[in-house]
């Protein structure tokens, strides 16, 4: 699929979310009240040119420098600009001039709406597969976000490699996208409507994990996921028997992460100090950490908390001094599991 086809679909064919033919581009998680309050201040023209729902934003954003890949008319950029505060910075990248024109003409409006002396956002025209060609400093972003856009990219690996290059060490890529239960046939991948609807450009989930690791993100963590329902009978029939999943992942730029979750006897205690999360912090879908409780973690999870902007919100117990093997229930299957005391597996001849 060519960039021009996607530009036409999002710059001319679609005029708003209501023009979408499926719900694949939508992230319908319950929206917190503080996010609703921010979105209520976004200019109407920006809101009407937004093709989705929800807001892809991790925790602890105050003062952060954020890059939004595929920012469109800037709804998420402006929402994030309110969440990072006046001393933070949000940069948007998009390849569709018609969308960027809408985004840029409302910079002063949003600075005033949020009570800032000047705008804390900027927009760049370019391709997310070619981030190295933009005037963006390597290693300068705390967070990179994207809301159901990478599936539209012609080279997903280039997007992830570019993101890794632009992140600070300890930074993270936090994004929602669509994944398929198998590799999408070429004939479907060339269907302009299915591609524009965020379906036929979707990666097979296992290929995504491989590409992410090859790009430097050694331990991808899924935060949320849901099966997609294609509420359009014609398109649903066209894609059968493929199934699609919408998932939010976080990918940390931490070069010391290990290929598997290893046990060093470590634990953390969440202080309950992250804004809007006083009782529980969810790192991912299997690390739901209750405030004040000792929570055992593997070495990788320890680094994701200790060596990132999240560190001030945790107490850390232990070190990497002693290794106890694979982390039970998280780090993979050990060949020692199920062995009898004499070293033979049950039933072994």
Short mmCIF file of N, CA, C and O in Angstrom, two decimals, residues 79-181:
data_model
loop_
_atom_site.label_atom_id
_atom_site.label_comp_id
_atom_site.label_asym_id
_atom_site.label_seq_id
_atom_site.Cartn_x
_atom_site.Cartn_y
_atom_site.Cartn_z
N UNK A 79 -4.07 17.21 23.86
CA UNK A 79 -4.44 16.61 25.15
C UNK A 79 -3.19 16.31 25.98
O UNK A 79 -3.13 16.61 27.17
N UNK A 80 -2.18 15.75 25.34
CA UNK A 80 -0.93 15.46 26.05
C UNK A 80 -0.22 16.73 26.49
O UNK A 80 0.44 16.76 27.53
N UNK A 81 -0.36 17.80 25.70
CA UNK A 81 0.29 19.06 26.07
C UNK A 81 -0.26 19.59 27.38
O UNK A 81 0.44 20.24 28.16
N UNK A 82 -1.54 19.32 27.64
CA UNK A 82 -2.12 19.71 28.93
C UNK A 82 -1.61 18.82 30.05
O UNK A 82 -1.37 19.29 31.17
N UNK A 83 -1.40 17.53 29.75
CA UNK A 83 -0.97 16.58 30.79
C UNK A 83 0.50 16.73 31.15
O UNK A 83 0.88 16.44 32.29
N UNK A 84 1.35 17.17 30.22
CA UNK A 84 2.78 17.33 30.54
C UNK A 84 3.05 18.65 31.25
O UNK A 84 4.10 18.84 31.85
N UNK A 85 2.10 19.57 31.17
CA UNK A 85 2.28 20.86 31.81
C UNK A 85 3.03 21.84 30.93
O UNK A 85 3.57 21.49 29.88
N UNK A 86 3.09 23.07 31.40
CA UNK A 86 3.68 24.15 30.59
C UNK A 86 5.16 23.93 30.31
O UNK A 86 5.70 24.40 29.30
N UNK A 87 5.84 23.19 31.18
CA UNK A 87 7.28 22.98 30.99
C UNK A 87 7.59 21.69 30.25
O UNK A 87 8.76 21.36 30.00
N UNK A 88 6.57 20.94 29.88
CA UNK A 88 6.76 19.78 29.03
C UNK A 88 6.69 20.18 27.57
O UNK A 88 6.49 21.36 27.23
N UNK A 89 6.84 19.20 26.69
CA UNK A 89 6.85 19.48 25.25
C UNK A 89 6.22 18.29 24.52
O UNK A 89 6.50 17.13 24.85
N UNK A 90 5.38 18.57 23.52
CA UNK A 90 4.78 17.51 22.71
C UNK A 90 4.99 17.84 21.24
O UNK A 90 4.69 18.96 20.80
N UNK A 91 5.51 16.88 20.51
CA UNK A 91 5.80 17.04 19.09
C UNK A 91 4.96 16.04 18.31
O UNK A 91 4.90 14.86 18.66
N UNK A 92 4.31 16.50 17.25
CA UNK A 92 3.50 15.62 16.41
C UNK A 92 4.12 15.46 15.04
O UNK A 92 4.67 16.42 14.48
N UNK A 93 4.02 14.25 14.49
CA UNK A 93 4.50 13.97 13.13
C UNK A 93 3.35 13.35 12.34
O UNK A 93 2.68 12.43 12.83
N UNK A 94 3.13 13.85 11.13
CA UNK A 94 2.11 13.26 10.27
C UNK A 94 2.48 13.51 8.82
O UNK A 94 3.18 14.47 8.50
N UNK A 95 1.98 12.64 7.93
CA UNK A 95 2.32 12.75 6.51
C UNK A 95 1.22 13.42 5.70
O UNK A 95 1.37 13.59 4.49
N UNK A 96 0.13 13.82 6.36
CA UNK A 96 -1.02 14.36 5.63
C UNK A 96 -1.11 15.87 5.83
O UNK A 96 -1.52 16.34 6.90
N UNK A 97 -0.76 16.65 4.83
CA UNK A 97 -0.78 18.12 4.96
C UNK A 97 -2.13 18.68 5.40
O UNK A 97 -2.19 19.62 6.19
N UNK A 98 -3.22 18.11 4.90
CA UNK A 98 -4.55 18.62 5.25
C UNK A 98 -4.81 18.51 6.75
O UNK A 98 -5.44 19.38 7.35
N UNK A 99 -4.31 17.43 7.36
CA UNK A 99 -4.48 17.25 8.80
C UNK A 99 -3.60 18.22 9.58
O UNK A 99 -4.04 18.82 10.57
N UNK A 100 -2.36 18.37 9.15
CA UNK A 100 -1.43 19.26 9.86
C UNK A 100 -1.86 20.71 9.77
O UNK A 100 -1.62 21.50 10.70
N UNK A 101 -2.51 21.07 8.68
CA UNK A 101 -3.01 22.44 8.54
C UNK A 101 -4.02 22.75 9.63
O UNK A 101 -4.01 23.83 10.24
N UNK A 102 -4.90 21.78 9.90
CA UNK A 102 -5.88 21.95 10.98
C UNK A 102 -5.16 22.05 12.32
O UNK A 102 -5.46 22.93 13.14
N UNK A 103 -4.19 21.18 12.55
CA UNK A 103 -3.48 21.16 13.83
C UNK A 103 -2.76 22.48 14.11
O UNK A 103 -2.87 23.04 15.21
N UNK A 104 -2.06 22.99 13.12
CA UNK A 104 -1.20 24.16 13.34
C UNK A 104 -1.98 25.45 13.59
O UNK A 104 -1.51 26.32 14.32
N UNK A 105 -3.16 25.56 13.02
CA UNK A 105 -3.84 26.84 13.17
C UNK A 105 -4.52 27.01 14.53
O UNK A 105 -5.09 28.06 14.82
N UNK A 106 -4.40 25.99 15.39
CA UNK A 106 -5.02 26.10 16.71
C UNK A 106 -4.00 26.05 17.85
O UNK A 106 -4.38 25.82 19.00
N UNK A 107 -2.73 26.30 17.55
CA UNK A 107 -1.71 26.27 18.61
C UNK A 107 -1.94 27.36 19.65
O UNK A 107 -1.90 27.10 20.85
N UNK A 108 -2.17 28.57 19.22
CA UNK A 108 -2.38 29.67 20.17
C UNK A 108 -3.66 29.47 20.97
O UNK A 108 -3.71 29.78 22.17
N UNK A 109 -4.69 28.94 20.30
CA UNK A 109 -5.95 28.68 20.99
C UNK A 109 -5.74 27.76 22.19
O UNK A 109 -6.24 28.02 23.30
N UNK A 110 -4.99 26.67 22.00
CA UNK A 110 -4.81 25.71 23.08
C UNK A 110 -3.85 26.21 24.16
O UNK A 110 -4.03 25.89 25.34
N UNK A 111 -2.85 26.99 23.78
CA UNK A 111 -1.97 27.58 24.79
C UNK A 111 -2.79 28.44 25.74
O UNK A 111 -2.63 28.37 26.97
N UNK A 112 -3.71 29.22 25.18
CA UNK A 112 -4.56 30.07 26.01
C UNK A 112 -5.54 29.23 26.84
O UNK A 112 -5.76 29.50 28.02
N UNK A 113 -6.10 28.18 26.22
CA UNK A 113 -7.06 27.34 26.92
C UNK A 113 -6.43 26.66 28.14
O UNK A 113 -7.10 26.45 29.16
N UNK A 114 -5.14 26.31 28.03
CA UNK A 114 -4.45 25.62 29.13
C UNK A 114 -3.72 26.58 30.05
O UNK A 114 -3.04 26.15 30.99
N UNK A 115 -3.79 27.89 29.77
CA UNK A 115 -3.17 28.88 30.64
C UNK A 115 -1.66 28.99 30.48
O UNK A 115 -0.97 29.38 31.43
N UNK A 116 -1.14 28.67 29.30
CA UNK A 116 0.30 28.72 29.05
C UNK A 116 0.68 30.06 28.42
O UNK A 116 -0.08 30.63 27.63
N UNK A 117 1.87 30.53 28.73
CA UNK A 117 2.36 31.77 28.15
C UNK A 117 2.60 31.62 26.64
O UNK A 117 2.45 32.58 25.88
N UNK A 118 3.00 30.42 26.22
CA UNK A 118 3.19 30.14 24.80
C UNK A 118 2.92 28.66 24.54
O UNK A 118 2.89 27.85 25.48
N UNK A 119 2.75 28.31 23.29
CA UNK A 119 2.45 26.92 22.93
C UNK A 119 3.62 26.01 23.27
O UNK A 119 4.79 26.37 23.08
N UNK A 120 3.31 24.84 23.78
CA UNK A 120 4.35 23.84 24.07
C UNK A 120 4.28 22.66 23.10
O UNK A 120 4.68 21.54 23.44
N UNK A 121 3.73 22.90 21.90
CA UNK A 121 3.65 21.84 20.89
C UNK A 121 4.26 22.33 19.58
O UNK A 121 4.37 23.53 19.33
N UNK A 122 4.65 21.36 18.75
CA UNK A 122 5.08 21.66 17.38
C UNK A 122 4.71 20.48 16.50
O UNK A 122 4.54 19.36 16.99
N UNK A 123 4.59 20.74 15.21
CA UNK A 123 4.18 19.72 14.27
C UNK A 123 5.16 19.63 13.11
O UNK A 123 5.64 20.65 12.61
N UNK A 124 5.46 18.39 12.69
CA UNK A 124 6.38 18.14 11.59
C UNK A 124 5.67 17.33 10.50
O UNK A 124 4.98 16.34 10.81
N UNK A 125 5.88 17.73 9.26
CA UNK A 125 5.36 16.95 8.14
C UNK A 125 6.42 15.92 7.75
O UNK A 125 7.59 16.27 7.52
N UNK A 126 6.04 14.65 7.70
CA UNK A 126 7.00 13.61 7.33
C UNK A 126 6.41 12.24 7.54
O UNK A 126 5.27 12.08 7.98
N UNK A 127 7.21 11.24 7.22
CA UNK A 127 6.78 9.85 7.31
C UNK A 127 7.36 9.22 8.58
O UNK A 127 8.55 9.37 8.89
N UNK A 128 6.51 8.48 9.28
CA UNK A 128 6.98 7.86 10.52
C UNK A 128 7.98 6.74 10.24
O UNK A 128 8.70 6.32 11.15
N UNK A 129 8.05 6.27 9.00
CA UNK A 129 9.08 5.28 8.62
C UNK A 129 10.44 5.95 8.37
O UNK A 129 11.46 5.28 8.22
N UNK A 130 10.45 7.29 8.31
CA UNK A 130 11.68 8.03 8.00
C UNK A 130 11.91 9.13 9.03
O UNK A 130 12.17 10.28 8.70
N UNK A 131 11.83 8.77 10.28
CA UNK A 131 12.00 9.75 11.36
C UNK A 131 13.38 10.38 11.36
O UNK A 131 13.55 11.53 11.79
N UNK A 132 14.37 9.65 10.84
CA UNK A 132 15.73 10.18 10.81
C UNK A 132 15.86 11.37 9.87
O UNK A 132 16.83 12.14 9.96
N UNK A 133 14.91 11.56 8.96
CA UNK A 133 14.96 12.68 8.02
C UNK A 133 14.37 13.96 8.61
O UNK A 133 14.47 15.03 8.00
N UNK A 134 13.74 13.87 9.78
CA UNK A 134 13.12 15.03 10.40
C UNK A 134 14.10 15.72 11.34
O UNK A 134 15.09 15.14 11.79
N UNK A 135 13.80 16.95 11.66
CA UNK A 135 14.67 17.74 12.53
C UNK A 135 14.35 17.41 13.99
O UNK A 135 13.82 18.24 14.73
N UNK A 136 14.66 16.18 14.38
CA UNK A 136 14.40 15.71 15.73
C UNK A 136 15.70 15.16 16.31
O UNK A 136 16.37 14.34 15.68
N UNK A 137 16.04 15.59 17.50
CA UNK A 137 17.32 15.20 18.11
C UNK A 137 17.28 13.77 18.63
O UNK A 137 16.38 13.41 19.39
N UNK A 138 18.23 12.94 18.24
CA UNK A 138 18.28 11.56 18.76
C UNK A 138 18.38 11.56 20.29
O UNK A 138 19.04 12.41 20.89
N UNK A 139 17.73 10.59 20.91
CA UNK A 139 17.81 10.46 22.36
C UNK A 139 17.20 11.62 23.13
O UNK A 139 17.64 11.91 24.24
N UNK A 140 16.17 12.26 22.58
CA UNK A 140 15.65 13.47 23.21
C UNK A 140 14.24 13.33 23.76
O UNK A 140 13.72 14.27 24.39
N UNK A 141 13.59 12.18 23.56
CA UNK A 141 12.20 12.03 24.00
C UNK A 141 12.09 11.06 25.16
O UNK A 141 12.71 10.00 25.17
N UNK A 142 11.25 11.43 26.12
CA UNK A 142 10.96 10.55 27.25
C UNK A 142 9.96 9.47 26.85
O UNK A 142 10.06 8.33 27.32
N UNK A 143 9.01 9.84 26.00
CA UNK A 143 7.91 8.94 25.63
C UNK A 143 7.57 9.15 24.16
O UNK A 143 7.56 10.29 23.68
N UNK A 144 7.29 8.07 23.46
CA UNK A 144 6.75 8.14 22.11
C UNK A 144 5.41 7.42 22.12
O UNK A 144 5.32 6.28 22.59
N UNK A 145 4.37 8.08 21.63
CA UNK A 145 3.04 7.49 21.60
C UNK A 145 2.55 7.35 20.16
O UNK A 145 3.05 8.01 19.25
N UNK A 146 1.56 6.51 19.99
CA UNK A 146 0.92 6.34 18.68
C UNK A 146 -0.42 5.67 18.92
O UNK A 146 -0.52 4.73 19.71
N UNK A 147 -1.45 6.15 18.24
CA UNK A 147 -2.80 5.64 18.45
C UNK A 147 -3.33 5.03 17.15
O UNK A 147 -3.85 5.72 16.29
N UNK A 148 -3.13 3.73 16.99
CA UNK A 148 -3.64 2.98 15.85
C UNK A 148 -3.14 3.55 14.52
O UNK A 148 -3.93 3.80 13.61
N UNK A 149 -1.82 3.74 14.42
CA UNK A 149 -1.24 4.33 13.22
C UNK A 149 -0.16 3.45 12.60
O UNK A 149 0.00 3.41 11.38
N UNK A 150 0.60 2.73 13.43
CA UNK A 150 1.74 1.97 12.91
C UNK A 150 1.29 0.91 11.91
O UNK A 150 2.01 0.59 10.96
N UNK A 151 0.06 0.39 12.06
CA UNK A 151 -0.42 -0.59 11.08
C UNK A 151 -0.56 0.03 9.69
O UNK A 151 -0.61 -0.69 8.70
N UNK A 152 -0.64 1.35 9.61
CA UNK A 152 -0.72 2.03 8.32
C UNK A 152 0.64 2.25 7.68
O UNK A 152 0.73 2.61 6.51
N UNK A 153 1.71 2.04 8.45
CA UNK A 153 3.07 2.27 7.95
C UNK A 153 3.47 1.18 6.96
O UNK A 153 3.11 0.01 7.13
N UNK A 154 4.24 1.55 5.97
CA UNK A 154 4.68 0.59 4.96
C UNK A 154 5.85 -0.24 5.44
O UNK A 154 6.12 -1.31 4.91
N UNK A 155 6.59 0.24 6.46
CA UNK A 155 7.74 -0.49 7.01
C UNK A 155 7.69 -0.35 8.53
O UNK A 155 8.22 0.61 9.09
N UNK A 156 7.06 -1.31 9.17
CA UNK A 156 6.88 -1.24 10.63
C UNK A 156 8.22 -1.28 11.37
O UNK A 156 8.41 -0.61 12.38
N UNK A 157 9.15 -2.08 10.87
CA UNK A 157 10.45 -2.17 11.51
C UNK A 157 11.17 -0.84 11.51
O UNK A 157 11.82 -0.47 12.50
N UNK A 158 11.06 -0.08 10.42
CA UNK A 158 11.70 1.23 10.34
C UNK A 158 11.11 2.18 11.37
O UNK A 158 11.82 3.01 11.96
N UNK A 159 9.80 2.07 11.61
CA UNK A 159 9.15 2.92 12.62
C UNK A 159 9.73 2.63 14.00
O UNK A 159 10.10 3.54 14.74
N UNK A 160 9.82 1.35 14.34
CA UNK A 160 10.31 0.98 15.68
C UNK A 160 11.79 1.31 15.84
O UNK A 160 12.22 1.77 16.91
N UNK A 161 12.58 1.11 14.80
CA UNK A 161 14.00 1.46 14.89
C UNK A 161 14.18 2.98 15.05
O UNK A 161 15.02 3.45 15.82
N UNK A 162 13.37 3.73 14.31
CA UNK A 162 13.44 5.18 14.43
C UNK A 162 13.02 5.65 15.81
O UNK A 162 13.62 6.58 16.37
N UNK A 163 12.00 5.03 16.36
CA UNK A 163 11.54 5.39 17.70
C UNK A 163 12.61 5.10 18.74
O UNK A 163 12.87 5.92 19.63
N UNK A 164 13.24 3.94 18.62
CA UNK A 164 14.30 3.57 19.57
C UNK A 164 15.43 4.60 19.53
O UNK A 164 15.97 5.00 20.56
N UNK A 165 15.76 5.07 18.33
CA UNK A 165 16.84 6.04 18.14
C UNK A 165 16.51 7.39 18.79
O UNK A 165 17.39 8.06 19.32
N UNK A 166 15.23 7.77 18.78
CA UNK A 166 14.83 9.08 19.30
C UNK A 166 14.57 9.08 20.80
O UNK A 166 14.59 10.15 21.43
N UNK A 167 14.34 7.91 21.38
CA UNK A 167 14.07 7.84 22.82
C UNK A 167 15.34 8.04 23.65
O UNK A 167 16.43 7.61 23.27
N UNK A 168 15.17 8.67 24.80
CA UNK A 168 16.23 8.69 25.80
C UNK A 168 16.39 7.28 26.36
O UNK A 168 15.45 6.49 26.33
N UNK A 169 17.56 6.96 26.89
CA UNK A 169 17.69 5.69 27.60
C UNK A 169 16.80 5.74 28.83
O UNK A 169 16.83 6.71 29.60
N UNK A 170 15.97 4.72 29.00
CA UNK A 170 14.98 4.73 30.06
C UNK A 170 13.63 5.25 29.60
O UNK A 170 12.65 5.19 30.34
N UNK A 171 13.58 5.74 28.36
CA UNK A 171 12.32 6.20 27.80
C UNK A 171 11.49 5.02 27.31
O UNK A 171 11.96 3.89 27.26
N UNK A 172 10.27 5.30 26.92
CA UNK A 172 9.41 4.22 26.46
C UNK A 172 8.55 4.62 25.28
O UNK A 172 8.19 5.79 25.11
N UNK A 173 8.22 3.62 24.48
CA UNK A 173 7.22 3.77 23.43
C UNK A 173 5.94 3.15 23.97
O UNK A 173 5.93 1.98 24.37
N UNK A 174 4.87 3.93 23.99
CA UNK A 174 3.60 3.50 24.57
C UNK A 174 2.54 3.72 23.51
O UNK A 174 2.23 4.86 23.15
N UNK A 175 1.98 2.64 22.97
CA UNK A 175 1.13 2.82 21.79
C UNK A 175 0.08 1.72 21.66
O UNK A 175 0.25 0.60 22.13
N UNK A 176 -1.00 2.09 21.00
CA UNK A 176 -2.07 1.15 20.69
C UNK A 176 -2.05 0.84 19.21
O UNK A 176 -1.79 1.72 18.38
N UNK A 177 -2.31 -0.42 18.85
CA UNK A 177 -2.36 -0.78 17.45
C UNK A 177 -3.16 -2.06 17.26
O UNK A 177 -3.62 -2.66 18.22
N UNK A 178 -3.31 -2.45 15.99
CA UNK A 178 -4.10 -3.62 15.63
C UNK A 178 -3.16 -4.74 15.18
O UNK A 178 -2.20 -4.49 14.45
N UNK A 179 -3.45 -5.98 15.63
CA UNK A 179 -2.64 -7.14 15.28
C UNK A 179 -3.53 -8.26 14.78
O UNK A 179 -4.69 -8.37 15.18
N UNK A 180 -2.98 -9.07 13.90
CA UNK A 180 -3.74 -10.18 13.31
C UNK A 180 -3.29 -11.50 13.93
O UNK A 180 -2.17 -11.62 14.45
N UNK A 181 -4.18 -12.51 13.86
CA UNK A 181 -3.84 -13.82 14.42
C UNK A 181 -2.99 -14.65 13.46
O UNK A 181 -2.58 -15.76 13.81
#
